[in-house]
Coordinates of C-alpha atoms in Angstrom, one line a residue:
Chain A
X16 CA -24.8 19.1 11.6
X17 CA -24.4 18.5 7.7
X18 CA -24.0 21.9 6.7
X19 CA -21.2 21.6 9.4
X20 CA -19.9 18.5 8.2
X21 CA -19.9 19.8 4.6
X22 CA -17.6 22.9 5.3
X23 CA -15.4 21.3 7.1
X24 CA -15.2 18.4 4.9
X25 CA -14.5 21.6 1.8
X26 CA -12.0 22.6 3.9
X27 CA -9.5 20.1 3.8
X28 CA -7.2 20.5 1.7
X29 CA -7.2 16.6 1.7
X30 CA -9.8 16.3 -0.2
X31 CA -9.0 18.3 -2.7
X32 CA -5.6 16.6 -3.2
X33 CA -7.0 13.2 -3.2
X34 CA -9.6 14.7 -6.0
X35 CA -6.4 15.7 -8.0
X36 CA -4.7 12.7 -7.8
X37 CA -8.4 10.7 -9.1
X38 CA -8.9 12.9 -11.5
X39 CA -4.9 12.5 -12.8
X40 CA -5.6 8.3 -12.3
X41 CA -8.6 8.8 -14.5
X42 CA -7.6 10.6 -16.8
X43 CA -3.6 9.5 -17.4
X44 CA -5.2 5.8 -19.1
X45 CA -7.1 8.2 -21.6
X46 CA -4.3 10.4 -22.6
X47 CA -2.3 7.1 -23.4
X48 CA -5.2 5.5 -25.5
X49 CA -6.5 8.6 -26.9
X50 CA -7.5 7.5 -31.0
X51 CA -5.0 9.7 -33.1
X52 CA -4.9 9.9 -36.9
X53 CA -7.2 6.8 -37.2
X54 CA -9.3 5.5 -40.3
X55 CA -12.4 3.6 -40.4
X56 CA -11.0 0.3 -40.8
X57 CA -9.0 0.8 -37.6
X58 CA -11.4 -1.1 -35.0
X59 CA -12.5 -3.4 -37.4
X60 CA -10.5 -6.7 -35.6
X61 CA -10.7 -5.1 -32.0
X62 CA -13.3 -2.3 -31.5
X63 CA -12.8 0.0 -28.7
X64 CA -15.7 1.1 -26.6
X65 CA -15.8 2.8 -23.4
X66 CA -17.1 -1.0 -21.9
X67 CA -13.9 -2.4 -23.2
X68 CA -11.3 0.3 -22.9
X69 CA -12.4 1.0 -19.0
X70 CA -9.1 1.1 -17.0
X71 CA -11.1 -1.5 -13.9
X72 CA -11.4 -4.4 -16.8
X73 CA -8.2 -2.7 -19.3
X74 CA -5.8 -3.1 -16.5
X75 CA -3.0 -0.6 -17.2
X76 CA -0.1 0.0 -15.0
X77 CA -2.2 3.7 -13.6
X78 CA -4.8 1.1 -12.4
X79 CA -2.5 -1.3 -10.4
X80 CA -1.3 1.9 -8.8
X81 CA -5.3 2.4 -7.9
X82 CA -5.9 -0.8 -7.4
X83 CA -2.8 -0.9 -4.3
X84 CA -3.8 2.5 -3.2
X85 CA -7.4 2.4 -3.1
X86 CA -7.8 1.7 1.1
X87 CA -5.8 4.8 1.5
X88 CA -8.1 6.7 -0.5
X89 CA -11.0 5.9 0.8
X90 CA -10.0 6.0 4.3
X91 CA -7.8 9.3 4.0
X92 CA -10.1 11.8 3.1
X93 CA -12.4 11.9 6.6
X94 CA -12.2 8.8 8.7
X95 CA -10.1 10.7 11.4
X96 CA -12.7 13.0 11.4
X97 CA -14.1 11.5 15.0
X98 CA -10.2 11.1 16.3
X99 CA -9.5 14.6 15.3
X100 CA -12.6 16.2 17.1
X101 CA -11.9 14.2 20.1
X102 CA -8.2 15.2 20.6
X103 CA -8.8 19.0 20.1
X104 CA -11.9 19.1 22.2
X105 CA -14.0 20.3 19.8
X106 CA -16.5 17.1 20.2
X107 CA -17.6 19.0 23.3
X108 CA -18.8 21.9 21.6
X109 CA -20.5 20.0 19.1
X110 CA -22.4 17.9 21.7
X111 CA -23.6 20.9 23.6
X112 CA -25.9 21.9 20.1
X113 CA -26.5 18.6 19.2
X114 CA -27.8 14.3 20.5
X115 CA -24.5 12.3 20.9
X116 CA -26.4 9.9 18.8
X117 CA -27.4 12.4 15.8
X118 CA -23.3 13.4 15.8
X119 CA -22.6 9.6 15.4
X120 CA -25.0 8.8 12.9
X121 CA -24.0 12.1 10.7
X122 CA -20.8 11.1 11.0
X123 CA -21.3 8.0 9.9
X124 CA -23.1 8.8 7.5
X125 CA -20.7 11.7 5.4
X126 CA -17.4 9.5 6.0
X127 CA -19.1 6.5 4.1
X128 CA -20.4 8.1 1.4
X129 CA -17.1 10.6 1.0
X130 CA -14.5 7.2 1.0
X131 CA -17.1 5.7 -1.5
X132 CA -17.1 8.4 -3.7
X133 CA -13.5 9.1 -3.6
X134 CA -12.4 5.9 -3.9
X135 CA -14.6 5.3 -7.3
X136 CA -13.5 8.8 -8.4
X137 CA -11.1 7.8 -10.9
X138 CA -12.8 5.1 -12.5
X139 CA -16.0 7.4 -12.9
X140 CA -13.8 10.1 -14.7
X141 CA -11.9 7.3 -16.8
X142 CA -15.3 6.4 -18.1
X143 CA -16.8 9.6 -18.5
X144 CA -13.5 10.5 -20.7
X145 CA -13.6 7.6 -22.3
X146 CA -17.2 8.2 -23.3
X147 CA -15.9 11.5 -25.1
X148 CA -13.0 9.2 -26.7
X149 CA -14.9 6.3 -27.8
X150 CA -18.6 5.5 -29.4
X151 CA -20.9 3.7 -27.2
X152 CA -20.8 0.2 -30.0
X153 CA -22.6 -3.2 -28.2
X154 CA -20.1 -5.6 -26.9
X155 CA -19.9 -8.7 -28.6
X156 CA -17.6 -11.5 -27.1
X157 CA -16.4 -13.1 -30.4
X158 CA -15.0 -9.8 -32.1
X159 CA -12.2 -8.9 -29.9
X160 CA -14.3 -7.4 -26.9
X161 CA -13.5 -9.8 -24.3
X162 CA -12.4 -8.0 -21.3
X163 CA -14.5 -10.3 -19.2
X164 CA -14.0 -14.0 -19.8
X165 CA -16.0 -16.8 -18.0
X166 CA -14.0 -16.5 -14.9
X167 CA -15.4 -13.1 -14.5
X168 CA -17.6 -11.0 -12.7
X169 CA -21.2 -12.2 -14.5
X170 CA -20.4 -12.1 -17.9
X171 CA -23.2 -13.1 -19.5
X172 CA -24.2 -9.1 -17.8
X173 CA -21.6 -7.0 -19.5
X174 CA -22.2 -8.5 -23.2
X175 CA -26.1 -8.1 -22.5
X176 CA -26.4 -5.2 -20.1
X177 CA -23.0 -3.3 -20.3
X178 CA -24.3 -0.3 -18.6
X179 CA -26.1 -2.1 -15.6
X180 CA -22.6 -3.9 -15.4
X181 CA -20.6 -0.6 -15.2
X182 CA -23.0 0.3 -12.7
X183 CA -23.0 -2.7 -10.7
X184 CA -19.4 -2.4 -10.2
X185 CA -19.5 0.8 -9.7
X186 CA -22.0 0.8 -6.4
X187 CA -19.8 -2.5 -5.5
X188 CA -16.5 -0.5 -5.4
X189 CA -18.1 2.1 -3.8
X190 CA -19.9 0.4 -1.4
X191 CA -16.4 -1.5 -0.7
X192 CA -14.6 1.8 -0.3
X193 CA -17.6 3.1 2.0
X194 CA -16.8 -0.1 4.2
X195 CA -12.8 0.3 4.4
X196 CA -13.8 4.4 5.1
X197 CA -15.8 2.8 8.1
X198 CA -13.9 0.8 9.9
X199 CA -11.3 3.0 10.3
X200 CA -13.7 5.1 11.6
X201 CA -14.7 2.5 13.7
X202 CA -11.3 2.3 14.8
X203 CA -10.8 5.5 16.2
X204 CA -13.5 5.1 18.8
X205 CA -10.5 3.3 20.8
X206 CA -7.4 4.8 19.2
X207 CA -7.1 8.4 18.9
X208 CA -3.9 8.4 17.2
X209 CA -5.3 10.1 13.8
X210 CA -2.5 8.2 11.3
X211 CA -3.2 4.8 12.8
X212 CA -7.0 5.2 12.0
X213 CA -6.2 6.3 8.5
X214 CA -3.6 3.5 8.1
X215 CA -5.7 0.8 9.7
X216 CA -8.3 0.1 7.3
X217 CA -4.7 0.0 4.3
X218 CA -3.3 -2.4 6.6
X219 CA -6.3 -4.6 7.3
X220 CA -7.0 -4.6 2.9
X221 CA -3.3 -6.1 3.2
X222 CA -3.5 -8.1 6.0
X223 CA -6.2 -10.1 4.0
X224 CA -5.4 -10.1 0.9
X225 CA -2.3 -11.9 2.0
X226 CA -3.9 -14.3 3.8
X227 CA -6.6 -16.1 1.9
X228 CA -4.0 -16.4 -0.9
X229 CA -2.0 -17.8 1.3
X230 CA -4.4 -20.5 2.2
X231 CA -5.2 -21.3 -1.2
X232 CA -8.2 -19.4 -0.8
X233 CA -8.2 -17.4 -3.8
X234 CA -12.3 -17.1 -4.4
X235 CA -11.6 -15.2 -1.0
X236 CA -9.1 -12.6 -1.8
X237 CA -10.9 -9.5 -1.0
X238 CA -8.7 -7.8 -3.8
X239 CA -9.7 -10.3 -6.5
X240 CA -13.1 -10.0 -5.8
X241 CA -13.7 -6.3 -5.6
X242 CA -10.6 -4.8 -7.7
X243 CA -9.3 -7.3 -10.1
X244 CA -12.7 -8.9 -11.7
X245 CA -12.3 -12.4 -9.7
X246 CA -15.9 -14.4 -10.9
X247 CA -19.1 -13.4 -8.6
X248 CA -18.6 -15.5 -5.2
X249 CA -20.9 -15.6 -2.1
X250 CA -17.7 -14.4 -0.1
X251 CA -18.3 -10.6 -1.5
X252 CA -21.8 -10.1 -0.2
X253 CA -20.6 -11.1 3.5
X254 CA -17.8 -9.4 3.2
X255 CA -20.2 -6.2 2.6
X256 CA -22.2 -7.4 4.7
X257 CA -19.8 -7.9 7.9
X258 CA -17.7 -5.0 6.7
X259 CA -21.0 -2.2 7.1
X260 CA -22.7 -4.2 10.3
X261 CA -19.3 -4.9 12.1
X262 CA -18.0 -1.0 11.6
X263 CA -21.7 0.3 12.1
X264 CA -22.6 -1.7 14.9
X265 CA -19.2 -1.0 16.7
X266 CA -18.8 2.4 16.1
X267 CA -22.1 3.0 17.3
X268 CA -21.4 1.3 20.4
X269 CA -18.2 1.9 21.5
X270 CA -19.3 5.5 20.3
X271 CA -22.4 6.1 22.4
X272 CA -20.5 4.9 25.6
X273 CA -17.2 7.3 25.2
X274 CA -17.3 9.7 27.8
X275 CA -17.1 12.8 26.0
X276 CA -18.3 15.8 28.4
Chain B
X10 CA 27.3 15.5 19.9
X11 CA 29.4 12.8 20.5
X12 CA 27.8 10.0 17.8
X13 CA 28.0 7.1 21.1
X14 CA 25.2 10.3 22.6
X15 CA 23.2 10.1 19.5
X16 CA 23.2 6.4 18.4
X17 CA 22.3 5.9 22.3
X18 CA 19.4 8.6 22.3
X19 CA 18.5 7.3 18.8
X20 CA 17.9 3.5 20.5
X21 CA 16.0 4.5 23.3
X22 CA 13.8 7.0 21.0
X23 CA 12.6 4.1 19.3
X24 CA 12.5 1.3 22.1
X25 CA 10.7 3.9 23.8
X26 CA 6.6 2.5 21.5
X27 CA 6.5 -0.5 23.6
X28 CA 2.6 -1.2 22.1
X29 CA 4.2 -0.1 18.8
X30 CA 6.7 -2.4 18.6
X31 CA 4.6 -5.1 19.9
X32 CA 2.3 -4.7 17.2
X33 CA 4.4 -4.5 14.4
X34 CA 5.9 -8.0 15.5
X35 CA 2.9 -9.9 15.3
X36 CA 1.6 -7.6 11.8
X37 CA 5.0 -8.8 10.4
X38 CA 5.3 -12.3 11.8
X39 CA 1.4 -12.8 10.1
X40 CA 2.5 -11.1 6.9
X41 CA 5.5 -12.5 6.5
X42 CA 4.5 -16.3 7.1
X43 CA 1.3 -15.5 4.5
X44 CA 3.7 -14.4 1.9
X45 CA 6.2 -17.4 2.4
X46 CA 3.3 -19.4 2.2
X47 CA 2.1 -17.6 -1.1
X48 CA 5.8 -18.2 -2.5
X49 CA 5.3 -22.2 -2.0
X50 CA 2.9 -22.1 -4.8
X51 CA 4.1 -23.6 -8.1
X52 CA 6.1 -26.7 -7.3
X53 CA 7.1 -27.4 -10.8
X54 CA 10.7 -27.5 -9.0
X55 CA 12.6 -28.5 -5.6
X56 CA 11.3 -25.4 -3.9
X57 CA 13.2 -24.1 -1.3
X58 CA 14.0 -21.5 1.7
X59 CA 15.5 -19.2 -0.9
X60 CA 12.5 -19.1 -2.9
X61 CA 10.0 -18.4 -0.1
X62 CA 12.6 -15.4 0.8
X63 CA 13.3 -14.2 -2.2
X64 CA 11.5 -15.2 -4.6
X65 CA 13.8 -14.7 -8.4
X66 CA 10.7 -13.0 -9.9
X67 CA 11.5 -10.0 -7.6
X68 CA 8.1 -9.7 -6.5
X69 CA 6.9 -12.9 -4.4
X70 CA 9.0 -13.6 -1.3
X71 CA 8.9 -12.8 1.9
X72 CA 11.8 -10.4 1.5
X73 CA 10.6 -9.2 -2.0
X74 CA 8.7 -6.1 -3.6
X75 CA 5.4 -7.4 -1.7
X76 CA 7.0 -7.2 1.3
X77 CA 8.3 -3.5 1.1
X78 CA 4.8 -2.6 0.5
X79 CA 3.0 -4.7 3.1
X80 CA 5.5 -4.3 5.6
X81 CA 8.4 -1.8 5.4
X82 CA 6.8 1.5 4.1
X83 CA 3.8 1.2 7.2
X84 CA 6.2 0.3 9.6
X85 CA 8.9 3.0 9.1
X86 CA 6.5 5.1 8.4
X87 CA 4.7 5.1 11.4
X88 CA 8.2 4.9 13.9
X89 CA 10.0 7.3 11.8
X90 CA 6.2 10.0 12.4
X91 CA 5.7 9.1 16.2
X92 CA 9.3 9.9 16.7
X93 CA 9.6 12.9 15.3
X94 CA 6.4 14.2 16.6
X95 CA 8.6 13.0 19.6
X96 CA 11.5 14.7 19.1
X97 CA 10.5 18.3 17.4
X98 CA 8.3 19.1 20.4
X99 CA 10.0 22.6 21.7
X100 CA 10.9 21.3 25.1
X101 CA 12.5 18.1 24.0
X102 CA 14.8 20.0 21.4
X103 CA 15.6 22.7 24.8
X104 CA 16.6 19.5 26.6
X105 CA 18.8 18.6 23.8
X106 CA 20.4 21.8 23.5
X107 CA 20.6 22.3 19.7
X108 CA 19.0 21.7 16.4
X109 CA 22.0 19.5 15.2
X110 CA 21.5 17.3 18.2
X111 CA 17.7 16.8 17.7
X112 CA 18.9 16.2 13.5
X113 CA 21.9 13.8 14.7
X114 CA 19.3 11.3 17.6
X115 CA 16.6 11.5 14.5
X116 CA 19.4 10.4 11.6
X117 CA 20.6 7.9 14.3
X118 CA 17.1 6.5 15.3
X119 CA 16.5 6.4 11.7
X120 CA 19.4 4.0 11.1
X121 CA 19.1 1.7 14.1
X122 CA 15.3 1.7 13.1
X123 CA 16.6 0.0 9.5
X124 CA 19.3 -2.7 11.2
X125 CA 16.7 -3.5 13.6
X126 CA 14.2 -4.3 10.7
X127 CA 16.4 -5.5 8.8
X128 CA 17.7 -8.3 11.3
X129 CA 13.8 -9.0 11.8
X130 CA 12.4 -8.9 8.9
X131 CA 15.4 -11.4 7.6
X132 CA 15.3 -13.6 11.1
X133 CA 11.4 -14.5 10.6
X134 CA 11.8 -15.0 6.8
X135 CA 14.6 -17.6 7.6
X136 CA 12.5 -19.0 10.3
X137 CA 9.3 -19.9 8.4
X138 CA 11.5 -20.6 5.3
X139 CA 13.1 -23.7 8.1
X140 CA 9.8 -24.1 9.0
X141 CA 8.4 -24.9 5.7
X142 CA 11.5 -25.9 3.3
X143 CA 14.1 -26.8 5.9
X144 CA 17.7 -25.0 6.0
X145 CA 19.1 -26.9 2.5
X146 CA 19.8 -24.6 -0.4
X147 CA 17.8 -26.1 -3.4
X148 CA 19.0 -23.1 -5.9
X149 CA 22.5 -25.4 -5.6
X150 CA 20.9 -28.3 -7.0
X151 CA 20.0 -28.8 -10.7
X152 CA 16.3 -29.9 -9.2
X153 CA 16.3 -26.3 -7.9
X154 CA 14.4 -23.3 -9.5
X155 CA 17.2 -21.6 -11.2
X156 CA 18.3 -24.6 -12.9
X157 CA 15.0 -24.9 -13.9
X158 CA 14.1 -21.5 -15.2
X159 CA 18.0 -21.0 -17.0
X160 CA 17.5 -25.0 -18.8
X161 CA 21.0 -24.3 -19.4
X162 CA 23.4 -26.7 -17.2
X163 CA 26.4 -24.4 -18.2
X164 CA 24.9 -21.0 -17.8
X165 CA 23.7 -22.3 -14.3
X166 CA 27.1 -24.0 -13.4
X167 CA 28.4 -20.4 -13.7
X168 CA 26.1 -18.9 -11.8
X169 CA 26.7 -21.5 -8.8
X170 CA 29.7 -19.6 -7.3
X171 CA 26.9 -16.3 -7.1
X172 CA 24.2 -18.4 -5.3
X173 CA 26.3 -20.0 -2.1
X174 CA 24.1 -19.5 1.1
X175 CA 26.5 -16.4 2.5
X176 CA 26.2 -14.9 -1.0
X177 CA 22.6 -14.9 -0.8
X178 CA 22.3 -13.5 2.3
X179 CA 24.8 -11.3 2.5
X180 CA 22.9 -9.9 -0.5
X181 CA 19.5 -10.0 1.0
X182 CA 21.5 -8.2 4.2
X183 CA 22.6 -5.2 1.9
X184 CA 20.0 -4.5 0.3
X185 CA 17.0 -4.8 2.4
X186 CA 19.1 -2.6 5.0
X187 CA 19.8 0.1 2.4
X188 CA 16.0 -0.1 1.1
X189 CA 14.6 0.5 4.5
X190 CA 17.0 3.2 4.9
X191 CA 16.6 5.2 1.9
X192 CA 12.4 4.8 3.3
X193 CA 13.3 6.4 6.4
X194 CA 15.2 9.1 5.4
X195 CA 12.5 9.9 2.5
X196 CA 9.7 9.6 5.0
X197 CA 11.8 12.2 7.3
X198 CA 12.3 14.5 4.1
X199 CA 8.6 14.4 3.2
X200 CA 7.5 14.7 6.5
X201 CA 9.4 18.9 6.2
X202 CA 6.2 19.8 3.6
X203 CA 4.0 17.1 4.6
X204 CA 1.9 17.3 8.0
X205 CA -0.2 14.3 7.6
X206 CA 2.0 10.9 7.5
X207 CA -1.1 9.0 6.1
X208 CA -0.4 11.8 2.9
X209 CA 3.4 10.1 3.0
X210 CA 2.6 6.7 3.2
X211 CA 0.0 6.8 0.3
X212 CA 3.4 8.4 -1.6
X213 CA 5.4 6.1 -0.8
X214 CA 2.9 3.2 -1.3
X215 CA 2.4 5.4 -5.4
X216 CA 6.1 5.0 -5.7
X217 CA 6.5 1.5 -5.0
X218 CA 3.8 0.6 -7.1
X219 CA 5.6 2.4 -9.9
X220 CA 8.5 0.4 -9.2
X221 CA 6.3 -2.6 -9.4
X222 CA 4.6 -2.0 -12.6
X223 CA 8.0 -1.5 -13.7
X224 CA 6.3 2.0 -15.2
X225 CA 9.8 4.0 -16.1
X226 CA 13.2 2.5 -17.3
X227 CA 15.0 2.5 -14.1
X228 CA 14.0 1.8 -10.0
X229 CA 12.7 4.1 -7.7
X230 CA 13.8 2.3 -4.5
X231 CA 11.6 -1.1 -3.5
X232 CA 13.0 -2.5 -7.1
X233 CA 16.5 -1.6 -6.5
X234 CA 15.9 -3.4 -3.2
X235 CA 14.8 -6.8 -4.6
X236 CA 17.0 -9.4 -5.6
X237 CA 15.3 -11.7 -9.3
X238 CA 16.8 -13.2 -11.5
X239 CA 19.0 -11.2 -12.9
X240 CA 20.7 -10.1 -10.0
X241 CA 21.7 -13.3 -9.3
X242 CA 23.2 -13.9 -12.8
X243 CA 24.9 -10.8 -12.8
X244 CA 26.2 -10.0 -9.1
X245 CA 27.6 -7.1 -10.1
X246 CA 24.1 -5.5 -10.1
X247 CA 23.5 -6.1 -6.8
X248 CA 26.4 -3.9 -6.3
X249 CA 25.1 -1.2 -8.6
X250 CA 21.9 -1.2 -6.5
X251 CA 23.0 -1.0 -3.2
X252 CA 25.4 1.8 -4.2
X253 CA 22.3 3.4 -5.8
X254 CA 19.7 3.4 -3.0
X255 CA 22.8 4.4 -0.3
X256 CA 23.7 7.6 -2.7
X257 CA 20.2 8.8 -2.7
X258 CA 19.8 7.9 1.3
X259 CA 23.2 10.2 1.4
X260 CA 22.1 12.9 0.0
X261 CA 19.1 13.3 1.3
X262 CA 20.6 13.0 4.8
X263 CA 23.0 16.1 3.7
X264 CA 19.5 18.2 2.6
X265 CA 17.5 17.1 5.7
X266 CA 20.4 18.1 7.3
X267 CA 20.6 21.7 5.9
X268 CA 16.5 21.6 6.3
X269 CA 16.8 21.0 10.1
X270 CA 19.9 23.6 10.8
X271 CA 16.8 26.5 9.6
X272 CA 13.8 24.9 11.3
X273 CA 11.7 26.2 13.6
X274 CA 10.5 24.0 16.4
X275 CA 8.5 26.8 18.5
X276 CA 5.9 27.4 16.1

């Protein structure tokens, strides 16, 4: 079944577009900052380091562009992937070789670990080019490094632990992209329209983001929180939390009792 | 075709998603009231319906940049896909009886899909701007916002005549019409080389947050279809826009229509 799910997952040409376009969103914030014809005393007021120059905490305009489009690339690159095998019949020929509960679980499985990785694509290739652009100096909060201020995401981490910090928000992200990938996945258990279930988990990123602002609620704002450095909050962990058990547990379900042969 | 034919086909093409439609009511009457109620914020003047609609930054406001991308690029998007997969099935452009008559329902549809929205989309932000403000139009007053932000009583006593309630929404009627059109005709032109409308909709969704980051010099198309501050001080402008967004819906209504006189439907 994964061997399966890997060359079919190679062969959309999806997936290498939405690679293309990461490694462009990645890489574009580099190009612009790229050190050219500079000295010594250059950095001396406000040294650059891949920590401080990362486009998630140096927002540019290339990372608002992520930052809106980020449910579509984590949902886009497979979540239709149950929609599409139902609608062509093909979910019958797989069922024949293979437990209905085995299929679900694979497909679980690839689709939340493909949206996570694409959707932290371009921030793992901004940082690895930055790495080449910049030297790996410590952070220090009182000489010009102060991407994240006391209203951010644990601080006192990223001045004494930058790399645990990177990674932290790294496994968030993608952990957060795994979860949109999810429920759109989740989604297509009842709708087999393939651009609703790639659209839904876009709309319902929107649908939220609007509405806890709306309330007042900013510690809530699932954008805040996860995309634009918002300080830790409880909120976070039960939205990861809900996000995997609700898509998991309904996919699962509604999954297991589709009639399918 | 006789255009009656076409705008009639067009109309019932798209009444036609009943469980669409009914959806995309409710997504916009919950987006719509969040962002009105996100445009309250900041009463540091006599905040009214005009500001929850459109906001002068150009962004906030329930008729604003935000709105294009949480509401008008999925929604047209997803009519303007089903109905073509609607209408270039092989036995529907037979029962039409030509390629020009499938182009002229689609071009038709695609209009009456942007009045339509328009005349919502406007109706509910007016609603929940009552709901929450009341009718009055605060930018008149010297309380009001503009007043405010200009802190020039001259500067803002010329600008009065530009600000009346049918200016403003005769304004917000132009634009927001032409802005959903030139989406519908662009998702009908990228939907020639594109298969997957989830592929269009993240383009669109890049474009407009180009427009938003204000990234080059001049607007793509949700920028040209916002009304700030500016506008409002020079009218003329708004002109300039709408002129703008229908040119580029024009002409690429003239190439889809030279696209759809060589396509083939059967394959």
């Amino acid at each position: 079944m994964l061997k399966m799910e890997f060359s079919r997952i190679s062969s959309r040409p999806v997936l290498w577009m939405l690679l293309a376009a990461g490694l462009f969103l990645g890489l574009w914030p580099v190009i612009q900052m790229w050190p050219q014809g500079v000295t010594d005393q250059y950095y001396m007021m406000y040294p650059r380091s891949p920590f401080v120059s990362w486009m998630y905490l140096e927002v540019s305009s290339t990372y608002q562009i992520y930052a809106l489009i980020f449910p579509l690339l984590a949902s886009l690159v497979y979540c239709d992937a149950y929609a599409e095998d139902f609608n062509t019949g093909l979910i019958k020929s797989i069922l024949t070789k293979i437990h209905k509960k085995s299929y679900l679980m694979t497909r679980y499985a690839v689709n939340f670990l493909l949206g996570g990785f694409i959707a932290v694509f371009p921030l793992l290739v901004n940082f690895l080019a930055l790495m080449m652009a910049f030297p790996l100096i410590e952070n220090n909060f009182y000489y010009g490094m102060a991407p994240v201020s006391q209203n951010g995401f644990y601080q006192d981490l990223f001045y004494q632990h930058p790399f645990v910090y990177i990674a932290l928000r790294f496994f968030l992200l993608f952990l957060f992209g795994g979860i949109l990938a999810s429920l759109g996945l989740a989604l297509s258990t009842a709708v087999r329209n393939r651009y609703i279930v790639l659209v839904f988990p876009f709309l319902l990123f929107l649908g939220l983001d609007v509405l806890f602002p709306s309330l007042n609620w900013y510690s809530y704002s699932v954008s805040g929180l996860f995309l634009w450095n918002y300080q830790e909050h409880w909120s976070m962990l039960l939205y990861l939390f809900a996000g995997f058990l609700g898509s998991f547990v309904w996919y699962l379900t509604a999954g297991v009792r589709n009639e399918t042969v | 075709m006789k255009p009656f034919k076409a705008v009639h086909l067009g109309i019932r093409g798209l009444l036609s998603f009943h469980r669409t439609w009914l959806l995309i009511v409710l997504y916009c009457i919950g987006i719509q009231t969040g962002l009105s109620f996100i445009a309250r914020e900041g009463q540091w003047s006599n905040n009214g319906i005009y500001d929850l609609m459109a906001n002068f930054s150009g962004i906030n406001g329930s008729t604003n940049q935000n709105m294009f991308i949480a509401i008008a690029i999925p929604v047209i998007v997803t009519l303007i896909s089903q109905l073509t997969d609607k209408h270039e099935k092989a036995l529907y452009v037979l029962k039409l009886g030509s390629r020009s008559r499938t182009w002229s329902s689609l071009a038709a549809s695609a209009i009456c899909l942007s009045l339509i929205l328009t005349l919502m989309i406007l109706g509910f932000s007016y609603l929940v701007g009552i709901l929450l403000r009341g009718p009055e139009n605060t930018w008149l007053h010297s309380t009001g916002s503009i007043s405010k932000v200009l802190n020039n009583k001259e500067a803002f006593q010329s600008i009065t005549p530009h600000i009346t309630t049918f200016n403003i929404l005769s304004a917000l009627f132009v634009t927001k019409f032409f802005g959903f059109l030139l989406i519908s005709f662009l998702t009908l032109f990228l939907k020639f080389f594109l298969k997957s409308s989830a592929i269009i909709i993240i383009l669109l969704v890049t474009l407009a947050g180009i427009d938003l980051c204000n990234v080059l010099p001049f607007p793509i198309f949700t920028r040209a279809a916002s009304l700030a501050l500016h506008n409002w001080i020079n009218p003329m402008s708004i002109v300039f826009q709408s002129l703008y967004l229908l040119a580029v819906s024009f002409v690429l209504l003239v190439i889809i229509r030279q696209l759809y006189k060589r396509k083939d439907f059967l394959s």
